[in-house]
Short mmCIF file of C-alpha atoms and ligand atoms in Angstrom, two decimals:
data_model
loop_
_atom_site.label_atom_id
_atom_site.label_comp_id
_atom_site.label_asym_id
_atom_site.label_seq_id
_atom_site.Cartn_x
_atom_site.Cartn_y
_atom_site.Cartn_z
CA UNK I 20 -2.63 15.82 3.53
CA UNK I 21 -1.29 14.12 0.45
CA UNK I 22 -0.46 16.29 -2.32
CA UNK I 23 0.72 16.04 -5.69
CA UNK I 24 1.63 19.24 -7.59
CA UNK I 25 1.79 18.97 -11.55
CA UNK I 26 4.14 15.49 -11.74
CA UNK I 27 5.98 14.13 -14.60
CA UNK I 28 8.16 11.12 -14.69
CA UNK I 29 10.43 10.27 -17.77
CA UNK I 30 12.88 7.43 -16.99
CA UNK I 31 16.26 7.37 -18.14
CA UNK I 32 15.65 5.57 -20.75
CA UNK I 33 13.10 8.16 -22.26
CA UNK I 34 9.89 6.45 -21.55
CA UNK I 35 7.26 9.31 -19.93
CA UNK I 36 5.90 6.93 -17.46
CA UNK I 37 3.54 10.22 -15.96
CA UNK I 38 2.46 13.30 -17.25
CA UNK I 39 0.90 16.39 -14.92
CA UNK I 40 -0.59 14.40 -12.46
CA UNK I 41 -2.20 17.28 -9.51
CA UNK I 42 -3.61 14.77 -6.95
CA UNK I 43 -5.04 15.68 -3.08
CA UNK I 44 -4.96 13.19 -0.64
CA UNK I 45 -7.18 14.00 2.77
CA UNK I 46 -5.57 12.43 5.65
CA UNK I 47 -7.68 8.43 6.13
CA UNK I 48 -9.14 8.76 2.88
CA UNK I 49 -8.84 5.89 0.82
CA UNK I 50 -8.22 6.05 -3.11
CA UNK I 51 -7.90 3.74 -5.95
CA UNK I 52 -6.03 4.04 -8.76
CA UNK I 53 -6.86 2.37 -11.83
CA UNK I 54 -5.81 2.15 -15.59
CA UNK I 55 -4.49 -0.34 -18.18
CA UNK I 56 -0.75 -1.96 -17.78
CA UNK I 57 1.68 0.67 -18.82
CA UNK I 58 -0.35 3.78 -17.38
CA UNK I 59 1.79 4.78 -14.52
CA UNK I 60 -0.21 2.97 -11.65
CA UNK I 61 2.77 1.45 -10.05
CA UNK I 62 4.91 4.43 -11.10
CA UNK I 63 2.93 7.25 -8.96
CA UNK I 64 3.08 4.52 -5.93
CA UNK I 65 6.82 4.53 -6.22
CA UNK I 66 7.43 8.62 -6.28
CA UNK I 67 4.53 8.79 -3.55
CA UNK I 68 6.72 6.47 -1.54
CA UNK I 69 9.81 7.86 -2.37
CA UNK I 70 11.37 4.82 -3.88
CA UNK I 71 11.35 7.11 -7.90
CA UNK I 72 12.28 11.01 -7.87
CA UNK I 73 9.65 13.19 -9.87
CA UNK I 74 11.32 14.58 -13.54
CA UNK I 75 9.13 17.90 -12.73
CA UNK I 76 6.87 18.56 -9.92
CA UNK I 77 6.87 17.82 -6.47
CA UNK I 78 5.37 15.14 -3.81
CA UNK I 79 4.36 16.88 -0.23
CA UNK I 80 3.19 15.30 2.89
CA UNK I 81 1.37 17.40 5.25
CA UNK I 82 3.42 20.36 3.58
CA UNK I 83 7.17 18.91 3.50
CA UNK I 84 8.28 17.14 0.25
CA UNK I 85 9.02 14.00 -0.29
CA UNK I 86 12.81 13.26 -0.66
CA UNK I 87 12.83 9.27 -0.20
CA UNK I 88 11.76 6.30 1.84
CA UNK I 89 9.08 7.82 4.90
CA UNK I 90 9.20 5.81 8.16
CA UNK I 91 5.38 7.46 7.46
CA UNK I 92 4.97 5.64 4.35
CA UNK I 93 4.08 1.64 4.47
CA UNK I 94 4.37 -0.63 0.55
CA UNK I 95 2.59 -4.14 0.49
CA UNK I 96 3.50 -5.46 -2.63
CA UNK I 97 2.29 -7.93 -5.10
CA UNK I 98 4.64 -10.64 -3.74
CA UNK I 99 5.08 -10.83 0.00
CA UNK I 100 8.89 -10.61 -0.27
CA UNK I 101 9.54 -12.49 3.26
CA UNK I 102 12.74 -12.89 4.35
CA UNK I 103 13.35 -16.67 4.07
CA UNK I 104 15.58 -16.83 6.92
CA UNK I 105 13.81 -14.96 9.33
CA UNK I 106 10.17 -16.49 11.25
CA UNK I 107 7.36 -15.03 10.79
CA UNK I 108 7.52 -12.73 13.52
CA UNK I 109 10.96 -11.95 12.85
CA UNK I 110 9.66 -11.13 9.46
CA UNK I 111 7.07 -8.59 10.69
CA UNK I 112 9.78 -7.12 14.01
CA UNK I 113 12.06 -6.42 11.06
CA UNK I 114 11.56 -2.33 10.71
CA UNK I 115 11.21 -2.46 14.42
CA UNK I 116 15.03 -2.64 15.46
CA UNK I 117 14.61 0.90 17.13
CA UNK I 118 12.47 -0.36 19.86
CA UNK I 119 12.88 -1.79 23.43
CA UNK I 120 12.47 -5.85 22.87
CA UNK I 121 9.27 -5.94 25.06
CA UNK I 122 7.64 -3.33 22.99
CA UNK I 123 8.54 -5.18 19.96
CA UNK I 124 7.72 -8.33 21.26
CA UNK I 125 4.07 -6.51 21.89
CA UNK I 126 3.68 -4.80 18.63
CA UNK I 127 5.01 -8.02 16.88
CA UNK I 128 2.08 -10.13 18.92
CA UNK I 129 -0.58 -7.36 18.10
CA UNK I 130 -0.28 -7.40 14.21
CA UNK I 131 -0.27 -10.75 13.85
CA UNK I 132 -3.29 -11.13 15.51
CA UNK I 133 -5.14 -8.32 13.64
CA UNK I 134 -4.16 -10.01 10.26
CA UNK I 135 -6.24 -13.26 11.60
CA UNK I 136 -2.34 -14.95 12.77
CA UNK I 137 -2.79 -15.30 16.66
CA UNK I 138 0.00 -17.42 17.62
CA UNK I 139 2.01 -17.99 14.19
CA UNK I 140 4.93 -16.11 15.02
CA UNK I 141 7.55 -19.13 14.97
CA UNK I 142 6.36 -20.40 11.01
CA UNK I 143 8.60 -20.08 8.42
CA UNK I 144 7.61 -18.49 5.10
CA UNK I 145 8.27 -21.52 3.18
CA UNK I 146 5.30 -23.38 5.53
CA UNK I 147 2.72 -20.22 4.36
CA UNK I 148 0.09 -20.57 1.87
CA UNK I 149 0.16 -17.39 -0.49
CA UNK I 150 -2.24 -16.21 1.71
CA UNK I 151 -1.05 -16.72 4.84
CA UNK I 152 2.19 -14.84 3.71
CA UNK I 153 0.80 -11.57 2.03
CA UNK I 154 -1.35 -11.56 5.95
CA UNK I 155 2.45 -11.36 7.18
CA UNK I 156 3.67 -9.22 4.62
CA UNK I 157 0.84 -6.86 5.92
CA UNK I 158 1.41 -7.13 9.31
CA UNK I 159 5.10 -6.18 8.89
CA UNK I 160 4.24 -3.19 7.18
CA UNK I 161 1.21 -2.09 9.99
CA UNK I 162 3.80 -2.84 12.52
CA UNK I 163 5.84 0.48 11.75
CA UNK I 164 2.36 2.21 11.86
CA UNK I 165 2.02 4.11 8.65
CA UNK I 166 -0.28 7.16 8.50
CA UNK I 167 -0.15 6.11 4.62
CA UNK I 168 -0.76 2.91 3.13
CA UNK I 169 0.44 1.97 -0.24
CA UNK I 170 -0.80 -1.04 -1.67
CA UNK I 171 0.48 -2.01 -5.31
CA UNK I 172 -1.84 -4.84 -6.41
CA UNK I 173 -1.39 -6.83 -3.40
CA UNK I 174 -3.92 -9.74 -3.92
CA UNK I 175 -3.96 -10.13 -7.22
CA UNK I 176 -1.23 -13.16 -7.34
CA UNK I 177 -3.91 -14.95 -4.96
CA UNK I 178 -6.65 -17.38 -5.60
CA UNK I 179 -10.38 -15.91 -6.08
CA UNK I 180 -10.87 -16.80 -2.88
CA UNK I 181 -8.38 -15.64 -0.88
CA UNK I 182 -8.56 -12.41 -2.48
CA UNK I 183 -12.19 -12.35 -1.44
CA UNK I 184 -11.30 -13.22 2.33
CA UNK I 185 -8.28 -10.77 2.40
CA UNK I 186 -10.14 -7.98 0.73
CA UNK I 187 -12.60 -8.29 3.27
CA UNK I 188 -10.17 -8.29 5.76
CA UNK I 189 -7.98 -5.03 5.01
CA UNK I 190 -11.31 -3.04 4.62
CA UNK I 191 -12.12 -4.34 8.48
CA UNK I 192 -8.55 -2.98 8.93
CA UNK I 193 -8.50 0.43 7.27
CA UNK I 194 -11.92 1.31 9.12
CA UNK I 195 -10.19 0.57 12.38
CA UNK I 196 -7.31 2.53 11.67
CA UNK I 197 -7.85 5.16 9.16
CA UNK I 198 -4.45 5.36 7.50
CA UNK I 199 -4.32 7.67 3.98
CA UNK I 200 -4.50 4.47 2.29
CA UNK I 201 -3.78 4.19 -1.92
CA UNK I 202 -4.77 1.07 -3.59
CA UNK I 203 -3.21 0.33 -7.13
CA UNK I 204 -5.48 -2.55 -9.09
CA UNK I 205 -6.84 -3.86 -11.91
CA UNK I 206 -10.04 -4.87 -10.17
CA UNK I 207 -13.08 -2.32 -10.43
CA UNK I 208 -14.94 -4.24 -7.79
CA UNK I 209 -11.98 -4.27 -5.99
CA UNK I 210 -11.44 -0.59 -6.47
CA UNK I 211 -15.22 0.15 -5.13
CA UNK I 212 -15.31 -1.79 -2.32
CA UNK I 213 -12.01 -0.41 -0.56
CA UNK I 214 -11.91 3.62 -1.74
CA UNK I 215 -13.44 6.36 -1.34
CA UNK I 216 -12.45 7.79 -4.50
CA UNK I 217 -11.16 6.16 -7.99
CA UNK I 218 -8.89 7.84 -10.04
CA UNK I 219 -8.38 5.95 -13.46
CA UNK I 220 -5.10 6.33 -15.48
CA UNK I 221 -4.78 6.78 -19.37
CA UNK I 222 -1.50 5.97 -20.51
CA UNK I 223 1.21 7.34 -23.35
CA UNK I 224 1.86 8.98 -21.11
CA UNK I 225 0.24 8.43 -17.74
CA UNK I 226 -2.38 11.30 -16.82
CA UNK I 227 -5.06 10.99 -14.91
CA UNK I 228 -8.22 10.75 -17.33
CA UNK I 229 -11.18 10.71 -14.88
CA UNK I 230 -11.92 10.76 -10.95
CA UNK I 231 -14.76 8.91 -9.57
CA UNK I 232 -16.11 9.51 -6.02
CA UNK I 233 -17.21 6.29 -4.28
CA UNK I 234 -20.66 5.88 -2.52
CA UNK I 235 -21.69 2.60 -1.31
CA UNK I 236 -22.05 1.37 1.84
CA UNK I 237 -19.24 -0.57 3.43
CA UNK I 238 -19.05 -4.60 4.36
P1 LIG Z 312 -12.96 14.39 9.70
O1 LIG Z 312 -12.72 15.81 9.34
O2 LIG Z 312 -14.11 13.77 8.97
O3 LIG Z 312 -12.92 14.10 11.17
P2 LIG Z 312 -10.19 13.84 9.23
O4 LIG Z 312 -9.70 14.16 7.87
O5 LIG Z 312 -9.88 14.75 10.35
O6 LIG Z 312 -11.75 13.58 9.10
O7 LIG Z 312 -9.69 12.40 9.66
C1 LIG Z 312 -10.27 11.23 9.17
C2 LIG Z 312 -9.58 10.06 9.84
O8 LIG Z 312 -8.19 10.06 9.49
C3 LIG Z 312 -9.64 10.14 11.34
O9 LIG Z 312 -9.99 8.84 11.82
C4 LIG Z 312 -8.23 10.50 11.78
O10 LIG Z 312 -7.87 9.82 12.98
C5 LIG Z 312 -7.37 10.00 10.65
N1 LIG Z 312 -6.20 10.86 10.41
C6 LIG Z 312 -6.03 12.15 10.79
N2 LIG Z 312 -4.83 12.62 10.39
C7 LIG Z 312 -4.24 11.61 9.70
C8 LIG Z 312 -2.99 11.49 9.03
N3 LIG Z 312 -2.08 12.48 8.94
N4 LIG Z 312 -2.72 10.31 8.43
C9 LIG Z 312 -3.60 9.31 8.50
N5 LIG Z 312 -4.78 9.37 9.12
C10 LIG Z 312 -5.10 10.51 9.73
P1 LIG Z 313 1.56 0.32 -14.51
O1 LIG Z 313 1.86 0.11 -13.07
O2 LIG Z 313 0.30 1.10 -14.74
O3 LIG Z 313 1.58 -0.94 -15.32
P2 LIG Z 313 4.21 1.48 -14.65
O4 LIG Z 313 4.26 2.62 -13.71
O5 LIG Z 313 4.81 0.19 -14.23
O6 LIG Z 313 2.70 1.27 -15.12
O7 LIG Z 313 4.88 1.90 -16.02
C1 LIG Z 313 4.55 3.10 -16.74
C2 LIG Z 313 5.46 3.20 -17.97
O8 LIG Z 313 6.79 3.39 -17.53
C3 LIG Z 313 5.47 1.94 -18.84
O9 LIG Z 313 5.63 2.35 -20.18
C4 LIG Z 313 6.69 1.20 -18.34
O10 LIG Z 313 7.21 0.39 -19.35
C5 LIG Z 313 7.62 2.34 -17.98
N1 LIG Z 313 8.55 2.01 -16.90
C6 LIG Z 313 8.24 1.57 -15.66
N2 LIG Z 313 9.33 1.42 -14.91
C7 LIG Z 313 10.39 1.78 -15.70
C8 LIG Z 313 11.80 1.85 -15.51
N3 LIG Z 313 12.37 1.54 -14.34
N4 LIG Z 313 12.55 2.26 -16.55
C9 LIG Z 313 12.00 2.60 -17.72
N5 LIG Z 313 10.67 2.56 -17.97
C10 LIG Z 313 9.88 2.16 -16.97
#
């Protein structure tokens, strides 16, 4: 269980990016969080990944707060931020140093081919269509296994129809696997086709204004 218990974030600077945000997460549910730019979206990502520190409040994951970076806790970003010096699969056996080579090797060989990249291991990122590279920068982040998935917008710098294909795709994904996953987007459709549940952001400053369950069938 994902919890969030009465969370405000001011940044240095004095902006109040969040404001009393109480938020239950059920372990492989899947929830999307919505709201205008400015409204905290990417913000309540960040402290549930431990990459921000709460001003007030707290962040707990089955019980025991947050206090950073989770091995528990995977990010796929907007951009696919690839290493350009590594291959593709030495991209996704990156976070994977702790393991015997063979098991890597296997994990490494497994992803790909779940992200639809049987056999691409030895590309370089500059050779990858957008798409091709947000598959990898998926991959990498399944590799370390996650029990929660954080997703900050992460097709909307992709063509409408790429989007299409790789939204498809990470629904066929989540059903297989289940993870907690949290989806920040702009994209209602988006939003309904991948979550269970829809919680919309108002900002000045970020609160959460509504929550929406989800009931339609899935692809
Ligand atoms: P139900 O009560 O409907 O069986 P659960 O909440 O027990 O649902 O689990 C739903 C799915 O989430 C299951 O597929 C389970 O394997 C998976 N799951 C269980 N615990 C976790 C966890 N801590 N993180 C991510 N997924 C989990
Ligand atoms: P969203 O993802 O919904 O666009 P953000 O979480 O990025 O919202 O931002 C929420 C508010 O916090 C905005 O007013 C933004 O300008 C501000 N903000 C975000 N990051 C920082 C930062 N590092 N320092 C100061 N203000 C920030």
């Amino acid at each position: 269980m994902l919890s969030l218990r009465n969370l405000d974030k001011t940044y240095a600077n004095g902006t109040q990016a969040l404001r009393g945000i109480d938020l239950s997460v059920a372990p492989g549910e899947a929830v999307a969080i919505i709201g205008g730019s400015g409204s905290g979206k990417s913000t309540l990502l960040r402290l549930i990944g431990g990459l921000e520190t709460a001003t007030r409040g707290r962040v707990e994951i089955d019980g025991v707060p947050v206090s950073g970076p989770a091995e528990t806790v995977g990010f796929v970003f907007q951009e696919p931020r690839l290493l350009p010096w590594l291959t593709v699969a030495g991209n996704v056996a990156f976070g994977l140093a702790s393991l015997p080579r063979q098991e890597r090797d296997r994990r490494v060989a497994e992803v790909l081919a779940r992200v639809g990249l049987e056999g691409q291991g030895r590309r370089w990122p500059k050779e990858l269509s957008g798409g091709m590279a947000q598959r990898v920068a998926i991959a990498r982040t399944l590799a370390a296994r996650p029990g929660i998935l954080l997703l900050d917008e992460p097709f909307s710098a992709l063509d409408a129809l790429t989007r299409a294909s790789l939204q498809d795709h990470v629904a066929r994904l989540w059903l297989e696997d289940r993870q907690t996953l949290l989806l920040v987007t702009h994209d209602i459709e988006e939003a309904l086709l991948l979550a269970d549940r829809v919680v919309v952001l108002a900002p000045k400053p970020g609160r959460i204004e509504e929550t929406v369950s989800v009931d339609l069938p899935r692809p």
